[in-house]
Short mmCIF file of C-alpha atoms in Angstrom, two decimals:
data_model
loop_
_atom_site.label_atom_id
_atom_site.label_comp_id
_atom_site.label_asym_id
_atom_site.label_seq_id
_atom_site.Cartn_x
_atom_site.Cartn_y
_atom_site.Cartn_z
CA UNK A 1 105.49 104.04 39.89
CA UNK A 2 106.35 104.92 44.08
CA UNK A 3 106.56 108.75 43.85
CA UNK A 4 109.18 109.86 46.44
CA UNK A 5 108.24 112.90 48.72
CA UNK A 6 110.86 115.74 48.46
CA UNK A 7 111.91 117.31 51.89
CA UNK A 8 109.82 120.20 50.92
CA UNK A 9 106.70 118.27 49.48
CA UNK A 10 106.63 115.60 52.88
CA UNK A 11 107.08 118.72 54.71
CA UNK A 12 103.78 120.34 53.57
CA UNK A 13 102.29 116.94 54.04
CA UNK A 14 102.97 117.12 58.17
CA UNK A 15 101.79 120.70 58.31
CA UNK A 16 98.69 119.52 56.89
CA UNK A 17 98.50 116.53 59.54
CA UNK A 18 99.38 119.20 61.69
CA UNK A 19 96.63 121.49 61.35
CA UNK A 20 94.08 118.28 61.02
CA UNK A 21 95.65 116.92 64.34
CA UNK A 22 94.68 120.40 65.82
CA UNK A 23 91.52 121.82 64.21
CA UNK A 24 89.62 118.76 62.77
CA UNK A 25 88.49 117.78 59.26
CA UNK A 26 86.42 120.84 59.07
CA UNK A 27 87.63 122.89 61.69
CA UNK A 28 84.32 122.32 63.97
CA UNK A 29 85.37 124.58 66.82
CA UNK A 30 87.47 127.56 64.66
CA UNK A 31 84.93 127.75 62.09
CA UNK A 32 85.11 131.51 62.43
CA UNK A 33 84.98 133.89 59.36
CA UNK A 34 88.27 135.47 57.58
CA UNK A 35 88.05 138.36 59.23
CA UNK A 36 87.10 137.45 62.80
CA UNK A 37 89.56 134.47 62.65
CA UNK A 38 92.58 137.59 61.63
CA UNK A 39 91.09 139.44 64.59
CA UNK A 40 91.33 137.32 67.25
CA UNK A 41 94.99 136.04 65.77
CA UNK A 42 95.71 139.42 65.96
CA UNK A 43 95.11 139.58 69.48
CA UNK A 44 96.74 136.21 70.69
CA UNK A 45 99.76 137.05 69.62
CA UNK A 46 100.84 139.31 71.81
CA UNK A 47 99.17 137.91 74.14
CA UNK A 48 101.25 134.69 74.31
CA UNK A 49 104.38 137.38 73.43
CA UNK A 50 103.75 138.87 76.81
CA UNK A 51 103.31 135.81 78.91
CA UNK A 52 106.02 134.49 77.31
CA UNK A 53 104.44 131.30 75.82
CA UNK A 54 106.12 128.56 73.14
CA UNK A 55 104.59 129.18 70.01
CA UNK A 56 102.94 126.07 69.73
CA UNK A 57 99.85 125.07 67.94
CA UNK A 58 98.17 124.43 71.81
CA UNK A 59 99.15 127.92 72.73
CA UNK A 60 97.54 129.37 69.47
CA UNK A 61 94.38 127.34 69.99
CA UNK A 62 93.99 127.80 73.51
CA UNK A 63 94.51 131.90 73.30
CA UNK A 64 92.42 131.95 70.03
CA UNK A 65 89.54 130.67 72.43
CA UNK A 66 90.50 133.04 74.87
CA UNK A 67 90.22 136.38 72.87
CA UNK A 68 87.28 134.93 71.20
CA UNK A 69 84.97 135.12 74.72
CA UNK A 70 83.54 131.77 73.59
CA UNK A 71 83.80 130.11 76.72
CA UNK A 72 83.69 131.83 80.07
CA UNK A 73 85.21 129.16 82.06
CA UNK A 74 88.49 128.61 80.02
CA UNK A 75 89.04 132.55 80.51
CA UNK A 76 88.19 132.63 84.17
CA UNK A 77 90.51 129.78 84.42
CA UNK A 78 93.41 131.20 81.96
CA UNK A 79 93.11 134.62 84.25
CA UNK A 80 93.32 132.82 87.76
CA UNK A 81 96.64 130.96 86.12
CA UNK A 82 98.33 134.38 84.66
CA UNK A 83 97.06 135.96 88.53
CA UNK A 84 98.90 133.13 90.38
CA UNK A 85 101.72 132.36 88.02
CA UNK A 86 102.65 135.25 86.05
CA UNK A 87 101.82 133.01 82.75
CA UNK A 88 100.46 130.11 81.69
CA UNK A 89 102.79 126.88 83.04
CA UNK A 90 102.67 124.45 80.23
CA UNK A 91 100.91 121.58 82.11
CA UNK A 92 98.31 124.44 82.62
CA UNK A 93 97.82 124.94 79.47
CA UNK A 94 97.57 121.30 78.34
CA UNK A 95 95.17 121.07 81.62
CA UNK A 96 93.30 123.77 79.95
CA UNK A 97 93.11 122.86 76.14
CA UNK A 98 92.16 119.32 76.70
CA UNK A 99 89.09 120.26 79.15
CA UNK A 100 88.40 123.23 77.22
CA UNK A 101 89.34 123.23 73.83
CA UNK A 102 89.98 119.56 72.60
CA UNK A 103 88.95 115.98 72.48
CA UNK A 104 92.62 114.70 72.48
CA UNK A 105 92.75 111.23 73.90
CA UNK A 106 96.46 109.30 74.29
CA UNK A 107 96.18 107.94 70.95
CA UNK A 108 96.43 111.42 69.16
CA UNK A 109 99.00 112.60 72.09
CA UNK A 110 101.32 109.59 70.52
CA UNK A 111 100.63 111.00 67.17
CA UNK A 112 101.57 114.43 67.78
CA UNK A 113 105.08 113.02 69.35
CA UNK A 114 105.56 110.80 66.38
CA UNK A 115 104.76 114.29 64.12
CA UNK A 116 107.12 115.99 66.09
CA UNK A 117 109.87 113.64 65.23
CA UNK A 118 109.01 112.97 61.56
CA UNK A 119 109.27 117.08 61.46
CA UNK A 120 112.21 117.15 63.00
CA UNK A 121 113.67 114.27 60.08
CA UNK A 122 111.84 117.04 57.72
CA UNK A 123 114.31 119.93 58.70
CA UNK A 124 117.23 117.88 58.35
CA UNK A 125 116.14 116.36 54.92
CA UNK A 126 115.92 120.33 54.02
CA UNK A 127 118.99 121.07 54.66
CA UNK A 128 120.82 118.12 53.23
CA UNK A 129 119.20 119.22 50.31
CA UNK A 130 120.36 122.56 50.00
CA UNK A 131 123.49 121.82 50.79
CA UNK A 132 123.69 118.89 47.43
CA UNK A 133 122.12 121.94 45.72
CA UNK A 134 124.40 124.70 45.99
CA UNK A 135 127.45 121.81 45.49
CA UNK A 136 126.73 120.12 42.27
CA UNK A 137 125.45 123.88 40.98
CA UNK A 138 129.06 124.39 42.34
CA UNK A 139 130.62 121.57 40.08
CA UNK A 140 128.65 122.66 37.22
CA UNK A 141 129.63 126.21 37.03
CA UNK A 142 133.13 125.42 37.02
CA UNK A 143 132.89 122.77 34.78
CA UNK A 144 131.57 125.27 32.61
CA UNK A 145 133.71 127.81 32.79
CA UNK A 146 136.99 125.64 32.61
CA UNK A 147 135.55 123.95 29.07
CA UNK A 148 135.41 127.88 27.61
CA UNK A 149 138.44 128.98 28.86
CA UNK A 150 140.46 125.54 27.33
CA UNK A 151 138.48 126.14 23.74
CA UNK A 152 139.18 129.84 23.98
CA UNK A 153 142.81 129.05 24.05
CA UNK A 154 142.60 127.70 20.69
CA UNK A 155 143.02 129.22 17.14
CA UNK A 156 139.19 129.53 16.31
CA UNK A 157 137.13 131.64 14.23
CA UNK A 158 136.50 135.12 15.47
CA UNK A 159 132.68 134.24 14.71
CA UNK A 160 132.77 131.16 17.15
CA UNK A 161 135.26 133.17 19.62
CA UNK A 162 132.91 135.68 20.08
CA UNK A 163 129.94 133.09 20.91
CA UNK A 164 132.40 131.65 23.16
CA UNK A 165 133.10 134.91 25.12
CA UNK A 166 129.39 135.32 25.43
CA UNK A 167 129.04 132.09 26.72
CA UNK A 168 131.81 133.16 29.11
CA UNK A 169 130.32 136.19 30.47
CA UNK A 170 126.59 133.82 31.15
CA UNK A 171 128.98 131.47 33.02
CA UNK A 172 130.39 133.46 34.87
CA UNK A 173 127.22 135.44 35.20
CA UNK A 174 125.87 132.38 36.88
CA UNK A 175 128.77 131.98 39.31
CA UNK A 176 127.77 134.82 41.08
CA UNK A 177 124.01 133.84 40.85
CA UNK A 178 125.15 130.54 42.69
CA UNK A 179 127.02 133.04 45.05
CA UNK A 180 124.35 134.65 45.97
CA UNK A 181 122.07 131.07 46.28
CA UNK A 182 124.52 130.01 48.85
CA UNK A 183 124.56 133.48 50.89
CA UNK A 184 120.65 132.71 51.13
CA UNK A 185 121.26 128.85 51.65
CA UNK A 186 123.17 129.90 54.67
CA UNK A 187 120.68 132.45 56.06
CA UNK A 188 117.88 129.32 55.10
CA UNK A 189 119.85 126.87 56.88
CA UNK A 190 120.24 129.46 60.18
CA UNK A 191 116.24 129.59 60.10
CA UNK A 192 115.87 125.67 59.93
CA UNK A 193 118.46 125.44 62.83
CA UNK A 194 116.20 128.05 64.84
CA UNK A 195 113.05 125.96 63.45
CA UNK A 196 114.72 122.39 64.11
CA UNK A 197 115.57 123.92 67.71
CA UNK A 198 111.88 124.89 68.45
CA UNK A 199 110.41 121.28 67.78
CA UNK A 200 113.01 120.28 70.20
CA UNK A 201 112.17 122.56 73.08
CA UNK A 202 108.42 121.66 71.91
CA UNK A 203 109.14 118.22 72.56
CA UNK A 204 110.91 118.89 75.60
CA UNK A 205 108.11 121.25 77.03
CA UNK A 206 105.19 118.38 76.13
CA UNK A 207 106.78 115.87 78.59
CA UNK A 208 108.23 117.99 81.48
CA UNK A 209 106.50 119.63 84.28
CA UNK A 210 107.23 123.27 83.61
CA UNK A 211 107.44 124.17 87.78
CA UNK A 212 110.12 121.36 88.59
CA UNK A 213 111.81 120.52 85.81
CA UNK A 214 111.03 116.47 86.34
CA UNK A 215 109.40 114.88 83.64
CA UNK A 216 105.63 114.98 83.56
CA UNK A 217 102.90 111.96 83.99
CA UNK A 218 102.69 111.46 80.13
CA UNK A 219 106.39 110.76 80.20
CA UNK A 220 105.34 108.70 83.10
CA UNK A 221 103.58 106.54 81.31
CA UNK A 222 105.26 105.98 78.11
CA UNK A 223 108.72 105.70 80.16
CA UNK A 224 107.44 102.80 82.17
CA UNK A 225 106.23 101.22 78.41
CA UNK A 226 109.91 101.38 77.18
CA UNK A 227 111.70 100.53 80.55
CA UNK A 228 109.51 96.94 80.94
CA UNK A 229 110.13 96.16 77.32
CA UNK A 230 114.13 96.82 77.64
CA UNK A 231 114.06 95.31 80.81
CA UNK A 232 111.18 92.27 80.27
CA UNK A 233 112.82 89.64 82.50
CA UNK A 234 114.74 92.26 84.74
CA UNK A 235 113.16 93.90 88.17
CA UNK A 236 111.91 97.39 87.94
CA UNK A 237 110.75 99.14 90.58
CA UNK A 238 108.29 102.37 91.54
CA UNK A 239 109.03 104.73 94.39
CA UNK A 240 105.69 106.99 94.72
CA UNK A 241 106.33 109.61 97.33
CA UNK A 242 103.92 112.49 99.01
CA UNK A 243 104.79 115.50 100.39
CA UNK A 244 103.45 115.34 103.97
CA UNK A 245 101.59 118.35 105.30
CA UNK A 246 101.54 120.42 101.78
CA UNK A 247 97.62 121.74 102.19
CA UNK A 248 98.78 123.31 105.38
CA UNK A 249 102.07 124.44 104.07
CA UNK A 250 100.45 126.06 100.98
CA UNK A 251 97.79 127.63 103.69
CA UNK A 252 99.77 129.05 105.78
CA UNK A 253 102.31 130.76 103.85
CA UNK A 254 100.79 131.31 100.09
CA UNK A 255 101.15 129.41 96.75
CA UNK A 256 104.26 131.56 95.80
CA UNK A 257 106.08 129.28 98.87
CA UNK A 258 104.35 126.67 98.17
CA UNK A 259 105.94 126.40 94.25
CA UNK A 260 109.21 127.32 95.83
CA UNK A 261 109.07 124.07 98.14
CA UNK A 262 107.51 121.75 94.79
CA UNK A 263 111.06 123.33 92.80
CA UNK A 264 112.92 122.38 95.48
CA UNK A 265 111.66 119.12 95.62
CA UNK A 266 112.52 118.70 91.96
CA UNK A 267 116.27 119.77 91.93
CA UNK A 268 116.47 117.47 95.23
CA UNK A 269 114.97 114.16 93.32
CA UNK A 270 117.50 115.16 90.40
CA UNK A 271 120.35 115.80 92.80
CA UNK A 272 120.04 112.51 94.87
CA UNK A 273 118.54 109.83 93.08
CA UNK A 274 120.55 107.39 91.58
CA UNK A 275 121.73 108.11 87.82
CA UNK A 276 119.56 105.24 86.32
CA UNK A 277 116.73 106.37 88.14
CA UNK A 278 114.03 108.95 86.44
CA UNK A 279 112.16 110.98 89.05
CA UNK A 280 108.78 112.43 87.39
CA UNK A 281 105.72 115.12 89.17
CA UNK A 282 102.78 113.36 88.59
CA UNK A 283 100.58 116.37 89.84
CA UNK A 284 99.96 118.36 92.86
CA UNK A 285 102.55 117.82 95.37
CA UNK A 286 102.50 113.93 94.27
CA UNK A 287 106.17 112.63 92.64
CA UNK A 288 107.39 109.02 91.67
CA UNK A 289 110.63 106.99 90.84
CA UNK A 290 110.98 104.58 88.34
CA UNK A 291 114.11 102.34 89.43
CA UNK A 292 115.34 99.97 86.42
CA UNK A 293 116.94 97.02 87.01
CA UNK A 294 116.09 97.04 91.12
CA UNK A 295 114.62 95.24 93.09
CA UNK A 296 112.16 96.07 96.00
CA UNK A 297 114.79 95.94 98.73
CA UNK A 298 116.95 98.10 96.29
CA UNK A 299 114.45 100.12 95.88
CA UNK A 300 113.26 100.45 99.61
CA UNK A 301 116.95 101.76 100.59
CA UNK A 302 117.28 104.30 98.09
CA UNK A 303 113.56 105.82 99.20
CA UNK A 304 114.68 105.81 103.00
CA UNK A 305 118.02 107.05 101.68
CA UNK A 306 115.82 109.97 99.97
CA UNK A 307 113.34 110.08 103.05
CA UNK A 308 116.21 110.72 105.30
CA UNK A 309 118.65 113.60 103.70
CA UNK A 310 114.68 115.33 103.01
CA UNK A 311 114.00 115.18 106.38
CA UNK A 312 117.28 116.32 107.64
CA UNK A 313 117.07 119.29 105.56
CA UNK A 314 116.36 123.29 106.74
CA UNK A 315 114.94 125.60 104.32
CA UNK A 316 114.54 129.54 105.13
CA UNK A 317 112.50 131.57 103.96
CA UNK A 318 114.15 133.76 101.13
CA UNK A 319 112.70 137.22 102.53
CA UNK A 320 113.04 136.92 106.43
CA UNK A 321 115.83 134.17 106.67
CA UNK A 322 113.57 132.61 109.02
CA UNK A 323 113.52 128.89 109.27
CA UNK A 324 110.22 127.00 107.78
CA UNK A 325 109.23 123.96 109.34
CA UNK A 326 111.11 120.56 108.38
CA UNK A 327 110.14 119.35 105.32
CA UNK A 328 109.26 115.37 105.06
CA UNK A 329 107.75 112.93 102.92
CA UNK A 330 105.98 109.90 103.05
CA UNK A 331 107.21 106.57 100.43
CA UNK A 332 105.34 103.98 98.90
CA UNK A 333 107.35 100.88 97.12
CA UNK A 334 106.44 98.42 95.07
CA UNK A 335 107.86 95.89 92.59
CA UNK A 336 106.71 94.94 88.88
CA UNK A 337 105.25 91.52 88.94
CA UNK A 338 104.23 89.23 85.91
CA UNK A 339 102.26 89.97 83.59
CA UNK A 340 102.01 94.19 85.63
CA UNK A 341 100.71 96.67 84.01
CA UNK A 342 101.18 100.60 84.79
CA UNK A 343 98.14 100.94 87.19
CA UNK A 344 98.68 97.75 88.99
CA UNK A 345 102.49 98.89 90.09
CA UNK A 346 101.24 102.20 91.06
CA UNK A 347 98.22 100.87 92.95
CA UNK A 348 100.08 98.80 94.91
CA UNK A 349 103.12 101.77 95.57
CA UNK A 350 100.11 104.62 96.30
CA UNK A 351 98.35 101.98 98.55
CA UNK A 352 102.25 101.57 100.36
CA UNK A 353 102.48 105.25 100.36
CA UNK A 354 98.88 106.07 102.16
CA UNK A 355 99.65 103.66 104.71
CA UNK A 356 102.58 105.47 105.48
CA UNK A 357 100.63 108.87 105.32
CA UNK A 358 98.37 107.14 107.66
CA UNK A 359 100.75 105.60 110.15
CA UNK A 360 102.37 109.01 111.16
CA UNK A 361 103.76 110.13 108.13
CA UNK A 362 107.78 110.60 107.03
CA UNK A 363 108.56 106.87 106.70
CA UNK A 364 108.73 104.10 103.82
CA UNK A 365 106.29 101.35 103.51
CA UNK A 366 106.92 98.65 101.11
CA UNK A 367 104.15 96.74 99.26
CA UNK A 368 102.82 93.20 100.74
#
């Protein structure tokens, strides 16, 4: 016979898949003792309190490590983040734990997205379920307690009356119990809200950069999977653009500036690409454009449209109000061809986008 999982019961089954995903059949590299493994919980905690970290299994795992002293170069690393960014930017920390921590490949990375969602069907199952609970307990009660009072009514023996009454008092009795089940059903359901809204941000925080807000080069990937399937006979286009000069920028006036030019650079791709268009960080001071359903003249205007507004645009420097230098980029376009995959599109764009690096910067090359 197919045993169906309750909410509850296929919810223990993720956490499980969780904790495998994350520490390994037999927990190879957290194979501390009880009270060492307390310990250094103990002192992760706050540690990810103060830097203000999601609580997610990464963070616990990476800051675990750290308190443990097991491995010299994740802490040097983990202190030169906190020094230059005040925490631990999330695509630091997934930097960090893969190199350091974990053997993740893309295949688990898929997994952990697919958990994600299946957890997040979890926490709705949950709460369908209490809600059915506390309504047919609902039904019953009154049920109950209507059938004594109609019999009570009645010319009965005093004998069966007072059976009747004491029936009464255990229905009504039970009212209140159910009361006080849905008073706790309500607080339950506020924590699987809270819970439900965590898995999103987690989610959310696993495929955007945390410094520009643009999606991150995992999204990257999987959204140019989904856009060539939707769109298999349609054009899609990439737009890989470089910030020219950024080494020198970041030189001359510190990494603070430097992040405040990359954020800037993210609100500007949101702000003026078109609405069908998803602009992503790929790393460093590196960005691209997918372009659905455009082709590579299409796509050519709207980077010299982009090229242009950058270039004509005068930032200041937020303590002395003094103008920085003009800020420019340099394009690369290229269209999907038959049979493309990922790398082939962006080969071609990056190869565009070097030559325009290369012949003077701030201008669009298209692929040939």
């Amino acid at each position: 016979m197919l045993k169906v999982k309750t909410p509850v019961a296929k919810g223990r089954c993720l956490l499980a898949r969780y904790r495998l995903f994350f520490w390994g059949e037999e927990d190879m590299k957290f194979s501390d003792d009880s009270a060492n493994a307390a310990s250094y919980l103990r002192q992760a905690l706050p540690l990810m309190m103060k830097y203000k970290l999601p609580p997610t299994p990464l963070n616990y795992a990476l800051w675990y490590t750290y308190v443990s002293k097991k491995n010299a170069l994740l802490n040097k690393a983990l202190d030169d983040a906190i020094e230059r960014h005040g925490t631990c930017p999330v695509e630091v920390s997934e930097e960090l734990f893969m190199e350091y921590v974990s053997d993740v490949d893309e295949t688990k990375e898929q997994d952990m997205l697919a958990f994600q969602t299946e957890m997040s069907d979890v926490v709705d199952g949950l709460s369908s379920s209490l809600v059915k609970t506390s309504e047919d307990s609902d039904v019953c009660v009154k049920a109950l307690q209507l059938g004594v009072e109609s019999v009570l009514s009645k010319n009965l023996d005093p004998k069966l009356k007072d059976d009747l009454h004491s029936m009464q008092d255990n229905a009504d009795a039970l009212s209140d119990s159910n009361e006080m089940f849905k008073a706790s059903m309500l607080s339950a359901q506020e924590e699987i809200g809270a819970l439900k809204a965590k898995l999103e941000e987690s989610r959310e925080l696993a495929i955007k950069d945390a410094l520009t807000g643009l999606y991150n080069r995992r999204h990257f990937d999987s959204s140019y999977d989904d856009m060539t399937t939707l769109n298999h006979d349609g054009d899609v286009s990439l737009i890989m653009m470089d910030v020219d000069n950024f080494k020198s920028f970041n030189d001359t006036y510190g990494h603070v500036m430097g992040d405040q030019i990359l954020k800037f650079i993210g609100r500007f791709l949101k702000r003026e690409c078109d609405k069908n268009v998803v602009p992503f960080r790929l790393g460093g001071e590196e960005f691209a454009m997918l372009c659905p359903t455009t082709n590579l003249q299409a796509a050519h205007n709207m980077a010299e449209l982009l090229r242009s507004k950058l270039a004509k645009t005068q930032l200041k420097h937020q303590k002395t109000g003094v103008d920085l230098p003009r800020l420019t980029a340099s394009f690369g376009v290229a269209q999907k061809r038959a049979d493309d995959v990922l790398t082939d599109i962006v080969e071609r764009a990056d190869e565009a986008m070097y030559k325009a690096k290369g012949s003077g910067r701030n201008q669009v090359i298209i692929e040939h």
